[in-house]
Coordinates of C-alpha atoms and ligand atoms in Angstrom, one line a residue:
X34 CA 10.2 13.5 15.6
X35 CA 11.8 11.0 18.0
X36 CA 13.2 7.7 16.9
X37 CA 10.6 5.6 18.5
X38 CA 7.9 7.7 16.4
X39 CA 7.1 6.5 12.9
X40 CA 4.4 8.0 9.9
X41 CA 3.5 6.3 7.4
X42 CA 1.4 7.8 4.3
X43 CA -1.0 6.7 1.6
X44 CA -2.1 8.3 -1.4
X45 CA -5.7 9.4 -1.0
X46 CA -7.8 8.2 -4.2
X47 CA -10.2 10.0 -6.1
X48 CA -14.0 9.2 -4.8
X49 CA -15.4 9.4 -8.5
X50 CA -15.6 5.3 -8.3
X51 CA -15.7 1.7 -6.2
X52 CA -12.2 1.7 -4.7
X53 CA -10.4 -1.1 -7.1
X54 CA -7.5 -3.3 -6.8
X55 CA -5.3 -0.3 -7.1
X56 CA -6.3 1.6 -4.1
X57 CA -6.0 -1.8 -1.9
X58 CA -2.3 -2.0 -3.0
X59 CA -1.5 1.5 -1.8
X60 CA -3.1 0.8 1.4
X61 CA -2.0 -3.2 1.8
X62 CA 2.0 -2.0 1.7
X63 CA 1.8 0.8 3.6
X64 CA 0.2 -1.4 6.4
X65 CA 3.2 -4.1 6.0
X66 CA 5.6 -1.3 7.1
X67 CA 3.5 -0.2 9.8
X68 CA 3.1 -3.2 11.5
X69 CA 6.3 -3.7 11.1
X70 CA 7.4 -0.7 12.7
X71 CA 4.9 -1.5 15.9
X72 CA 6.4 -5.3 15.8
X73 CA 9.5 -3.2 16.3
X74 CA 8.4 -1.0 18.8
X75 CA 7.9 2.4 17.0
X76 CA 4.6 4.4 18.1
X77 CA 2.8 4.6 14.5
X78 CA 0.8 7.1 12.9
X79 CA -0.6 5.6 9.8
X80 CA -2.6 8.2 7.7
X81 CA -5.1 7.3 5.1
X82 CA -7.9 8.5 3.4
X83 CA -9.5 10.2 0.0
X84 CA -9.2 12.6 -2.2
X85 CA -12.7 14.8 -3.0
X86 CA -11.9 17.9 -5.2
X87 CA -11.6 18.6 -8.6
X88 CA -13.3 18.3 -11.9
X89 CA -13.8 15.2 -12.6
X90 CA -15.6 14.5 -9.3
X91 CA -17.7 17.3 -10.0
X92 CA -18.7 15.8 -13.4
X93 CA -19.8 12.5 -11.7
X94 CA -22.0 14.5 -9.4
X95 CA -23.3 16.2 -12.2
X96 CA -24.4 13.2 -14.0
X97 CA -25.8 12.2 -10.7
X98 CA -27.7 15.3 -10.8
X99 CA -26.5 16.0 -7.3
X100 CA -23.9 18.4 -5.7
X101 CA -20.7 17.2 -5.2
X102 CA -20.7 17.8 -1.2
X103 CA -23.4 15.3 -1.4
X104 CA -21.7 13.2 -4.4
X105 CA -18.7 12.6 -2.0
X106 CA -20.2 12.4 1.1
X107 CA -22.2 9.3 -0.2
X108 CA -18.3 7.8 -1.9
X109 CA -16.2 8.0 0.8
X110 CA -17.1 4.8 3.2
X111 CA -16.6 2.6 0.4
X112 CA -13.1 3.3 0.6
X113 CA -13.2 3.6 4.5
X114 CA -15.0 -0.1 4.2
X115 CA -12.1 -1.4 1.7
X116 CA -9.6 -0.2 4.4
X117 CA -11.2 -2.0 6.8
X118 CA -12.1 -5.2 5.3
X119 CA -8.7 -5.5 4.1
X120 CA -7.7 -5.6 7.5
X121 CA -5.8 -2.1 7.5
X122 CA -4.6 -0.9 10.8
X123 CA -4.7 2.8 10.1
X124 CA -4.8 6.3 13.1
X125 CA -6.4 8.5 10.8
X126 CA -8.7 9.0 7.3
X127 CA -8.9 12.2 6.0
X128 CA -11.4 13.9 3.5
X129 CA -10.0 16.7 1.6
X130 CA -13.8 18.4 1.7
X131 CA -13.2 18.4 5.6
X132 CA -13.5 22.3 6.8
X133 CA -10.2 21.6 8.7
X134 CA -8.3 20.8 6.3
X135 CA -9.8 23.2 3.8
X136 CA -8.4 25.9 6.4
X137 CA -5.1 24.3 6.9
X138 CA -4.7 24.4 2.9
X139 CA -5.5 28.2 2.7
X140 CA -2.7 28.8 5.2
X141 CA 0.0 26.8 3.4
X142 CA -1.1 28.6 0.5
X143 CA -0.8 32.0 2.3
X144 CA 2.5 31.1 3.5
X145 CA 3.9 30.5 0.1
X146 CA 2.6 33.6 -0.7
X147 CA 4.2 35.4 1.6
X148 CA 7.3 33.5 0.8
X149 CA 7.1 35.4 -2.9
X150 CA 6.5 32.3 -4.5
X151 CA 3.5 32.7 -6.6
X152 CA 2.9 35.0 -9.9
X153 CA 0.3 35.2 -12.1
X154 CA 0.3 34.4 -16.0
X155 CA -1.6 32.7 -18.6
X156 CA -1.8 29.0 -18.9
X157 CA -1.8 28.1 -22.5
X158 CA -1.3 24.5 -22.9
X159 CA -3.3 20.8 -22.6
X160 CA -4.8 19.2 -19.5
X161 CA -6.1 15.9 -19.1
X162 CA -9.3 15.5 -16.4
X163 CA -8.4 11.9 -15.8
X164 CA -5.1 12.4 -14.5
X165 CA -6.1 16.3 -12.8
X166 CA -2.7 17.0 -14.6
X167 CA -1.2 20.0 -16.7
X168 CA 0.4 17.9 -19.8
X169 CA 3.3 19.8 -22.0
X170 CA 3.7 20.2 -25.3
X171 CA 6.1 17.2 -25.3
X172 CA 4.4 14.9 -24.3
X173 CA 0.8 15.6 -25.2
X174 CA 2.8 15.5 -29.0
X175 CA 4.7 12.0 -28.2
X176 CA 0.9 10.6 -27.2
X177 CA -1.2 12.0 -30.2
X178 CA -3.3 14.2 -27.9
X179 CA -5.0 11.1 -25.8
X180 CA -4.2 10.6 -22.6
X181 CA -2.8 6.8 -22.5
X182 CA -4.1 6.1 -19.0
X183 CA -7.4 7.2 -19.8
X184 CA -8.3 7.0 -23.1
X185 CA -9.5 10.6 -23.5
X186 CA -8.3 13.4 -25.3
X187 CA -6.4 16.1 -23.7
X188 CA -8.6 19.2 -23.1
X189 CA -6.9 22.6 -24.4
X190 CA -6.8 25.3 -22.0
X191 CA -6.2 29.0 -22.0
X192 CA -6.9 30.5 -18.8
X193 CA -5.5 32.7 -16.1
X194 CA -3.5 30.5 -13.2
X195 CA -1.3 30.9 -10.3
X196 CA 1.7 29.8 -10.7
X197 CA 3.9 28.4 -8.2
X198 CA 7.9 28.8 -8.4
X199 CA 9.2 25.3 -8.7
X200 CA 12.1 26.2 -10.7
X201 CA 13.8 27.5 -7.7
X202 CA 14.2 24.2 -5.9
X203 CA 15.4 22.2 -8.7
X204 CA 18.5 21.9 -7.2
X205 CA 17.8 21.7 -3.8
X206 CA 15.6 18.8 -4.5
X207 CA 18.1 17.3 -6.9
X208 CA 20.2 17.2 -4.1
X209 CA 17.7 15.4 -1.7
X210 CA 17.4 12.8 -3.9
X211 CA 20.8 12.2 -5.3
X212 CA 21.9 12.2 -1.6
X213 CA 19.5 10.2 -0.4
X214 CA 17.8 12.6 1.8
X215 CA 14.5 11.7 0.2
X216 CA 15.1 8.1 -1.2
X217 CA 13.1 7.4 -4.1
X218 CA 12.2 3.4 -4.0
X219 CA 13.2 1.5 -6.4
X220 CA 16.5 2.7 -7.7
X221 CA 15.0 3.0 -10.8
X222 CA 11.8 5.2 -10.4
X223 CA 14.5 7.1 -8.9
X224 CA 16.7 7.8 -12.0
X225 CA 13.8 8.2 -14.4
X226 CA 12.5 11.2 -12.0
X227 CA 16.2 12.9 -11.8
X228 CA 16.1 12.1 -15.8
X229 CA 12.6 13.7 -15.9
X230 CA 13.9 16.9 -14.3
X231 CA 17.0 17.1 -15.6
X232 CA 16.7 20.3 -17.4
X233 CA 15.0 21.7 -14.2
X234 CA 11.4 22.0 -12.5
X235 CA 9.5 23.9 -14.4
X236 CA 6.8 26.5 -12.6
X237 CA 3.4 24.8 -11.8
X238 CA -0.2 26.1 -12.3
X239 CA -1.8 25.6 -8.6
X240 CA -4.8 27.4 -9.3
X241 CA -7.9 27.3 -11.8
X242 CA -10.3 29.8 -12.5
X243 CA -13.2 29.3 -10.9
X244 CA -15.5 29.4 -13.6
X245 CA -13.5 26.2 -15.1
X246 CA -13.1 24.5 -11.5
X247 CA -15.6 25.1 -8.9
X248 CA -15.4 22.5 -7.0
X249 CA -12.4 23.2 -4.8
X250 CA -10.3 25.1 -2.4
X251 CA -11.0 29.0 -3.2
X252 CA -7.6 31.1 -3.2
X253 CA -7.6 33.3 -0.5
X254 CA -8.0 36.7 -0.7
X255 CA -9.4 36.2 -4.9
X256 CA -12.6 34.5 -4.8
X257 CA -12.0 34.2 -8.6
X258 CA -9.6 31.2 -8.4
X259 CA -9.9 27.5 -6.9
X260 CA -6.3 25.7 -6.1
X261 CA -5.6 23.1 -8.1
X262 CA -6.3 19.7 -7.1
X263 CA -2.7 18.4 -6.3
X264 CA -1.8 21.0 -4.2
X265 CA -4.6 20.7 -1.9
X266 CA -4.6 16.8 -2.5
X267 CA -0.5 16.8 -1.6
X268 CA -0.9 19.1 1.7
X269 CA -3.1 16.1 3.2
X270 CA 0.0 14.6 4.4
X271 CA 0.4 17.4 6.9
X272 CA -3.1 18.8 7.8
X273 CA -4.2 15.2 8.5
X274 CA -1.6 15.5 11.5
X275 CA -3.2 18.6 12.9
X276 CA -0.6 21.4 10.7
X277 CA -0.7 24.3 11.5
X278 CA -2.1 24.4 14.8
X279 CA -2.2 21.5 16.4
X280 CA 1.4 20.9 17.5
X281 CA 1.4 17.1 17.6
X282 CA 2.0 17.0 13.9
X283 CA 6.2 18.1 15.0
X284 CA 6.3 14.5 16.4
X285 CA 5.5 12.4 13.4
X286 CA 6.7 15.2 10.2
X287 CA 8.4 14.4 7.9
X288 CA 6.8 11.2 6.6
X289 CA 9.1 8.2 7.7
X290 CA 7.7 6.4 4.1
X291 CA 5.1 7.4 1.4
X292 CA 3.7 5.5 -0.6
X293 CA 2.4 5.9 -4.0
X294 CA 1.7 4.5 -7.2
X295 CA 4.1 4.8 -10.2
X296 CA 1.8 7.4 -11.8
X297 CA 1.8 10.0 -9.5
X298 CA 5.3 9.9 -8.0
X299 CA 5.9 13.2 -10.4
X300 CA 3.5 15.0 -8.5
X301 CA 4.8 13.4 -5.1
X302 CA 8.7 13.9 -5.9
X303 CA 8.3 17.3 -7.7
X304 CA 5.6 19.6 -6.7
X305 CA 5.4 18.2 -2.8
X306 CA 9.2 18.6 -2.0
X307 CA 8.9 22.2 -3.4
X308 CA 5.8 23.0 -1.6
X309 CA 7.5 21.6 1.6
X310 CA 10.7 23.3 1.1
X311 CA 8.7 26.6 0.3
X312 CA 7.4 26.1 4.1
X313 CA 10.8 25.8 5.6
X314 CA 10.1 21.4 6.2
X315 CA 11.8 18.9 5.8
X316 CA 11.3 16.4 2.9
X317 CA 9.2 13.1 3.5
X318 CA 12.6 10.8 4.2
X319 CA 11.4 7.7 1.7
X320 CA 8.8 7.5 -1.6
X321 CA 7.8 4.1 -2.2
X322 CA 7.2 3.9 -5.3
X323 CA 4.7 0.8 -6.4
X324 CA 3.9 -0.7 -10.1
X325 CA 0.2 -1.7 -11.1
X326 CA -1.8 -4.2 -11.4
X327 CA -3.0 -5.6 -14.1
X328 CA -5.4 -7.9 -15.1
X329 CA -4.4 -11.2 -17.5
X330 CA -1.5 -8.9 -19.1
X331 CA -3.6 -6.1 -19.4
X332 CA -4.3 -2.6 -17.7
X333 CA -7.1 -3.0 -15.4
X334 CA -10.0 -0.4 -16.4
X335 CA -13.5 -0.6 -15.9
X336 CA -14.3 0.5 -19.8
X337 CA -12.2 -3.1 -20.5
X338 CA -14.6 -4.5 -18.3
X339 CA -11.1 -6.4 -16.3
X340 CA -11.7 -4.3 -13.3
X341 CA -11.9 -6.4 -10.2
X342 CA -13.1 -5.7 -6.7
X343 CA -11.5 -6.9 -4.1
X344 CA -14.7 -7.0 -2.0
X345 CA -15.4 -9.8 -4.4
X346 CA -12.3 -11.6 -4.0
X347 CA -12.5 -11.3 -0.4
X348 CA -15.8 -12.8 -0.4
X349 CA -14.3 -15.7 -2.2
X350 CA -11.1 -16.5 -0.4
X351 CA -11.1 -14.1 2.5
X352 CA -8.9 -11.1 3.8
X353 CA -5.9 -13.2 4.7
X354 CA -5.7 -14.6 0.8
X355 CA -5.9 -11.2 -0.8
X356 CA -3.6 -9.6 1.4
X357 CA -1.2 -13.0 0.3
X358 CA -1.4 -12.7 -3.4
X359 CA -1.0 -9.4 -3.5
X360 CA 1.5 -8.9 -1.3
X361 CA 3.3 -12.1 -2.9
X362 CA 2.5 -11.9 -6.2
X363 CA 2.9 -8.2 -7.2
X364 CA 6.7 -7.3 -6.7
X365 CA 6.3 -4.7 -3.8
X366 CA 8.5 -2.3 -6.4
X367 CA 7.0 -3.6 -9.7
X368 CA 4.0 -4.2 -11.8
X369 CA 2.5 -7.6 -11.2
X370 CA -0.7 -9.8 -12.8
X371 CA -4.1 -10.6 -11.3
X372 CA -5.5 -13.7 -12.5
X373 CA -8.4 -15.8 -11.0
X374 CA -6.9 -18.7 -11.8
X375 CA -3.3 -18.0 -10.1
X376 CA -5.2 -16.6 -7.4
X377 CA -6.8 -20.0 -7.1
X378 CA -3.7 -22.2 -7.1
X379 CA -1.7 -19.8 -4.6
X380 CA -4.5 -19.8 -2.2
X381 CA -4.8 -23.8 -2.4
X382 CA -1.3 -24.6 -2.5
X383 CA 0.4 -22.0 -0.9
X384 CA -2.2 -21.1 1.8
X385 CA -3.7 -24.3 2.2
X386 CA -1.4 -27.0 0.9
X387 CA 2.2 -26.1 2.4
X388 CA 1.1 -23.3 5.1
X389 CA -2.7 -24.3 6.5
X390 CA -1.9 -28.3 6.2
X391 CA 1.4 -27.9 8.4
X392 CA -0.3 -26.4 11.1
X393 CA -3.3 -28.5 10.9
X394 CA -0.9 -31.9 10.7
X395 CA 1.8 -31.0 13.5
X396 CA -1.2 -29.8 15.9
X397 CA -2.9 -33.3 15.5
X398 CA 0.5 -35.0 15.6
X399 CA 1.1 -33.0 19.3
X400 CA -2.7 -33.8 20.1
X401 CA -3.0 -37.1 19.3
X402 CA 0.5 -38.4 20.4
X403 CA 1.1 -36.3 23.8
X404 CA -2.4 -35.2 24.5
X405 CA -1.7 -31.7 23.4
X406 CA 1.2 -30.9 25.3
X407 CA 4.5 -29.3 23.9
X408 CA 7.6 -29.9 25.0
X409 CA 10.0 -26.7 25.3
X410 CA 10.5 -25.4 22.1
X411 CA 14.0 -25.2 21.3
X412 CA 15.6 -21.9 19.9
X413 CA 14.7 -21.8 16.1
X414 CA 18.4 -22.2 14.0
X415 CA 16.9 -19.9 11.1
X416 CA 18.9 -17.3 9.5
X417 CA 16.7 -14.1 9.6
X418 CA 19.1 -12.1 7.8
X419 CA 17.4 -12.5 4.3
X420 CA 13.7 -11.5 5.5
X421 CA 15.4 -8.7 6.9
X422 CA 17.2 -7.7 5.2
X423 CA 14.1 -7.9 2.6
X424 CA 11.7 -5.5 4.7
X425 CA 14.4 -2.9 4.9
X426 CA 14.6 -3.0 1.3
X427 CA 11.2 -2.6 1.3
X428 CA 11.0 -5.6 -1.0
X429 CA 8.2 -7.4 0.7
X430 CA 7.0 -9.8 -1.5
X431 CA 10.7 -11.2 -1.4
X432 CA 10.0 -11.4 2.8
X433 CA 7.5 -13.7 2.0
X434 CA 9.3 -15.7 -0.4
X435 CA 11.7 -16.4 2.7
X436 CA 9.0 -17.2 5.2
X437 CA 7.8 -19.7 2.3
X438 CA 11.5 -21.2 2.4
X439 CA 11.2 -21.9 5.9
X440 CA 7.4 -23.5 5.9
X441 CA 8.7 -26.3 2.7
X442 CA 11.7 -26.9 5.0
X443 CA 10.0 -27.6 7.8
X444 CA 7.3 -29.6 5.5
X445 CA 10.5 -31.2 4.2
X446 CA 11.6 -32.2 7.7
X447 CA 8.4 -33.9 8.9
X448 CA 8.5 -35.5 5.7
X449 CA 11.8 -36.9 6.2
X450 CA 11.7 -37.5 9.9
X451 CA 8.4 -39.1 9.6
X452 CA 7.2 -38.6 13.5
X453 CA 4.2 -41.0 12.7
X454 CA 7.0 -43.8 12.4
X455 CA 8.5 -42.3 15.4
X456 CA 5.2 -42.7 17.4
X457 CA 4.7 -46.1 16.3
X458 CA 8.2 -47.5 17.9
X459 CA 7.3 -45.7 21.5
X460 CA 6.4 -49.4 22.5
X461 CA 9.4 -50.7 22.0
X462 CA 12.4 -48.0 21.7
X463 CA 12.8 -46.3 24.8
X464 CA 14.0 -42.8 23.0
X465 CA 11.6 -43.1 20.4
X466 CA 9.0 -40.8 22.7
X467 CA 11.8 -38.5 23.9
X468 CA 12.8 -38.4 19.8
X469 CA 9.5 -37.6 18.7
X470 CA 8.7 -34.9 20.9
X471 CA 11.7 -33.4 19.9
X472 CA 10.1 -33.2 16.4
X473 CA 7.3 -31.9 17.7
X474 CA 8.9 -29.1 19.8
X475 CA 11.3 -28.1 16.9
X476 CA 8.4 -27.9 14.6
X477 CA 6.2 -26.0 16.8
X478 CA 8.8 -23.6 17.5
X479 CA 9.4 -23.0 13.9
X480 CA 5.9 -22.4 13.3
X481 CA 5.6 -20.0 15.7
X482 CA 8.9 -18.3 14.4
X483 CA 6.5 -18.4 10.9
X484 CA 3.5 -16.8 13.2
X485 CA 6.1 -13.8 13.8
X486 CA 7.2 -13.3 10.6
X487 CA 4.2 -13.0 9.3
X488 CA 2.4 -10.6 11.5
X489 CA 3.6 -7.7 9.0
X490 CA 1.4 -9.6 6.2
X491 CA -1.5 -12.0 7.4
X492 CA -2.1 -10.7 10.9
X493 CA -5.4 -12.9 11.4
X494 CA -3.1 -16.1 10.3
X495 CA -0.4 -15.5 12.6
X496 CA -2.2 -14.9 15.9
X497 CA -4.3 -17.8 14.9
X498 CA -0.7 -20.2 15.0
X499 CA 0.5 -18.1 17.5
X500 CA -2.8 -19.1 20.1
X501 CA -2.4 -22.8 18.5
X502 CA 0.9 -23.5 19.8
X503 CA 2.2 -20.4 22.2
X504 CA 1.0 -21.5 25.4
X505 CA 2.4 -24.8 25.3
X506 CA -0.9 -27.0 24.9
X507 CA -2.6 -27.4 21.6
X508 CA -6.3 -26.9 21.9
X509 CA -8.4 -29.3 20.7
X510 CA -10.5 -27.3 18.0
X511 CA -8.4 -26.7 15.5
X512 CA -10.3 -25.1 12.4
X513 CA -8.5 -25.8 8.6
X514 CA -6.5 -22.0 8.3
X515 CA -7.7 -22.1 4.4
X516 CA -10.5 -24.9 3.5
X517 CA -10.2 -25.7 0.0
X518 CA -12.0 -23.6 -2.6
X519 CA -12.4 -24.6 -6.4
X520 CA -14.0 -21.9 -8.5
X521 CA -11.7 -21.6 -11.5
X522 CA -9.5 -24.8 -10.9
X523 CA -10.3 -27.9 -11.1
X524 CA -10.8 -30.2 -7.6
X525 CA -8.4 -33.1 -7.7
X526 CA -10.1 -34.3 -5.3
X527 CA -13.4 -34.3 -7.7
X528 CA -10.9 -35.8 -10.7
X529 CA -9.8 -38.6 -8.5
X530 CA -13.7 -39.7 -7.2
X531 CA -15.1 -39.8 -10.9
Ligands
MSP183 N1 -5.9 11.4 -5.9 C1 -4.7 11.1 -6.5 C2 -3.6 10.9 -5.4 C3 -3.4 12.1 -4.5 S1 -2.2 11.7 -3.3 C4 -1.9 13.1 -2.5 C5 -4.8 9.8 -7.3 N2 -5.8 9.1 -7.1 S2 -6.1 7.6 -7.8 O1 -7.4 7.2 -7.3 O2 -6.0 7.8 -9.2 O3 -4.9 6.7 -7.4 C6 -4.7 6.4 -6.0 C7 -3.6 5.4 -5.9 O4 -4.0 4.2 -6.5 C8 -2.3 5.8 -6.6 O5 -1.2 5.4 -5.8 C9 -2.3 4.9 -7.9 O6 -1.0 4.6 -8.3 C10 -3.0 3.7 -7.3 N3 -3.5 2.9 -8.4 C11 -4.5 3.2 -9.3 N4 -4.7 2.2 -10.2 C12 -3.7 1.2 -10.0 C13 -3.5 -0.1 -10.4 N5 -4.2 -0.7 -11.5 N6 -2.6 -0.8 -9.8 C14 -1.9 -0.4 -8.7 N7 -2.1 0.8 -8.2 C15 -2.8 1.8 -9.0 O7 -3.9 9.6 -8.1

């Protein structure tokens, strides 16, 4: 791995539904940081896709009446589509029913092998489908047998697993992450996950009879058992890059950042580190760790009937809009609320009010007062250190709150400076005209400072101010960045007319 290389990981979802909110979250950050990274020169490799094995998937393809080769193979483009419309710029989607990676799995699993790592024994204990998860005692006992997530009681098991020695990287992997050497992000998923294994890893289950789980990875060399979901699921990371055999996958391992959803940074923190450190490689360097979203104050599910798709907010308010609010409006590092209503308001006074109207009024200003034409832009005066200092913190909804900063300051300016005043004195002052293109340079220059800070985060937006004003004339068709919609707020405009 060189410096200028950077990989950037998503968790893959489970096909057994539409892709939700959720899954665009995943995908929406981890495509901040890459741009980012290729803003700052890095070559990127930004790996997505989905996750196809396991029980539950089978069960939808049963109800289907259909296999699940078939099930999944008909699931997966949705997802492909969501990264798409959402304006993802990923290198590579990977399907964990891919023969390749099917292969590459069976070797890491060989390898651990070898390594003395796995024993067999007798799984006696709960499991919840939902969550593909082995539950203990504990805490199938603290949550009255029903898995909170999913609403479903846990299923009893007693059956004869794999198991893989965790326990004997406890402290290694304590170490990474005290150290630092695999940051956990925020500080505080952090400490809950060294408070989770404080007592030590325990030993994992990575394999299923196949008679309970057929639809899967069979262990090599005993036809009678299929790996358990995680495992294959967490080697993605790695065979998506061509591991083993494909050598390419030394210039972008280990991960630069991964990101994943506050439920599954167990799996990602625990059982991946120990898997990786069973292979001899080195641990992903950061887990970025985001909250969910929920709906009005509560948990979006499709059995509450809150679910929404962002297809269908996209279709409302377009690409640039979703990727705003939730970018904004969900703390990067936190839980955060989905409302139609707040979506509403942002996107008509955030996007359109302060943002799309200050484009829109200092290209007409530039038009209609010096027939397009810009005068040098000065150097923009901003301090940069905040948004910066933001996006290494990985705290990107507080970036944005500084780009706002500078668009109502500039907003402020025009406001105060009042070039339309200016203009009208041109007659008479002779430094009124030198004055007001002065305005109009400094406030074209800011913009397009705004165009590059916000490449990260509304791509579309910023090459759209970026062609307004880069070239030093203004063209003539202008379109309104984000026209007015009023759905599920009221139109002033409408209150004002009646
Ligand atoms: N298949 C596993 C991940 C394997 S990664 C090697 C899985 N899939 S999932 O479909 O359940 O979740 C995929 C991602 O979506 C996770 O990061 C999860 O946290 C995220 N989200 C699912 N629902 C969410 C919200 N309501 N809000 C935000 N993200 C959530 O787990």
């Amino acid at each position: 791995m060189t410096k200028r290389h950077s990989y950037v990981t998503t968790a893959i979802p489970y096909v057994n539904g539409e892709p939700h909110i959720g899954h665009a979250l995943d995908y929406l950050i981890a495509d901040v940081w890459a741009r980012y990274q290729r803003q700052l020169g890095k070559v990127v490799r930004f790996q997505t896709g989905v996750d196809e094995h396991g029980n539950k998937i089978a069960a939808k393809a049963a109800e289907q009446g259909i296999a699940p080769q078939a099930y999944v193979d008909s699931m997966y483009g949705n997802f492909q589509q969501l990264i798409q419309t959402l304006n993802v710029d990923t290198t590579d989607f990977i399907r964990t029913s891919d023969i390749k990676h099917r292969a590459a799995v069976q070797y890491i699993w060989q390898q651990l092998e070898k390594a003395g790592l796995f024993y067999k024994g007798t799984y006696e204990g709960w499991y919840c489908m939902g969550c593909e998860s082995f539950i203990t005692d504990k805490e199938a006992a603290e949550n009255n047998g029903i898995c909170p997530d999913h609403n479903t009681p846990y299923q009893r098991l007693s059956e004869e697993n794999y198991y893989f020695k965790a326990s004997t990287f406890t402290t290694q992997i304590t170490q990474a992450i005290e150290s630092g050497k695999m940051r956990i992000e925020p500080d505080f998923r952090k400490r809950e996950f060294l408070e989770l294994i404080k007592d030590g890893l325990a030993d994992v289950s990575v394999s299923r009879p196949a008679k309970s789980l057929s639809w899967g990875i069979p262990v090599p060399g005993d036809p009678g058992q299929v790996m358990y979901v995680w495992l294959d699921a967490l080697s993605n990371y790695l065979t998506v890059l061509g591991y083993p055999n494909d050598t390419t996958w030394q210039d972008f391992w280990p991960a630069d950042i991964s990101v994943v959803g506050k439920d599954i940074l167990r799996f990602h923190a625990g059982i991946w580190p120990a898997i990786l450190l069973g292979l001899g490689l080195p641990l992903p360097k950061v887990l970025l760790v985001h909250g969910h979203i929920t709906s009005g104050g509560a948990k979006m599910a499709k059995s509450l009937g809150n679910g929404v798709s962002p297809f269908d907010v996209i279709d409302k308010y377009g690409v640039e809009a979703f990727r705003y609010y939730f970018l904004r409006y969900v703390p990067t590092l936190d839980d955060g609320d989905f409302t139609w209503e707040r979506f509403e308001a942002a996107y008509n006074g955030e996007l359109g009010n302060d943002l799309g109207n200050l484009v829109q009024r200092v290209a007409a200003m530039i038009s209609r007062y010096q027939a397009g034409v810009i005068d040098e832009p000065p150097a923009s005066k901003h301090d940069m250190g905040p948004y910066r200092n933001a996006m290494e913190t990985y705290e990107f909804n507080r970036a944005l709150d500084e780009v706002w900063v500078i668009v109502r300051a500039l907003n402020q300016y025009i406001d105060r400076v009042k070039p339309w005043e200016v203009a009208k004195k041109r007659d008479t002052d002779v430094e009124a005209a030198a004055h007001l293109a002065e305005i109009l340079s400094h406030s074209s220059g800011t913009l397009l400072q705004i165009a590059d800070l916000l490449v990260p985060f509304l791509p579309t937006t910023a090459r759209a101010i970026h062609s307004t004003f880069a070239s030093g004339v203004v063209p003539d068709d202008i379109q309104p960045l984000f026209p007015k919609v009023h759905i599920y707020t009221p139109d002033p405009r409408a209150q004002k007319a009646s």
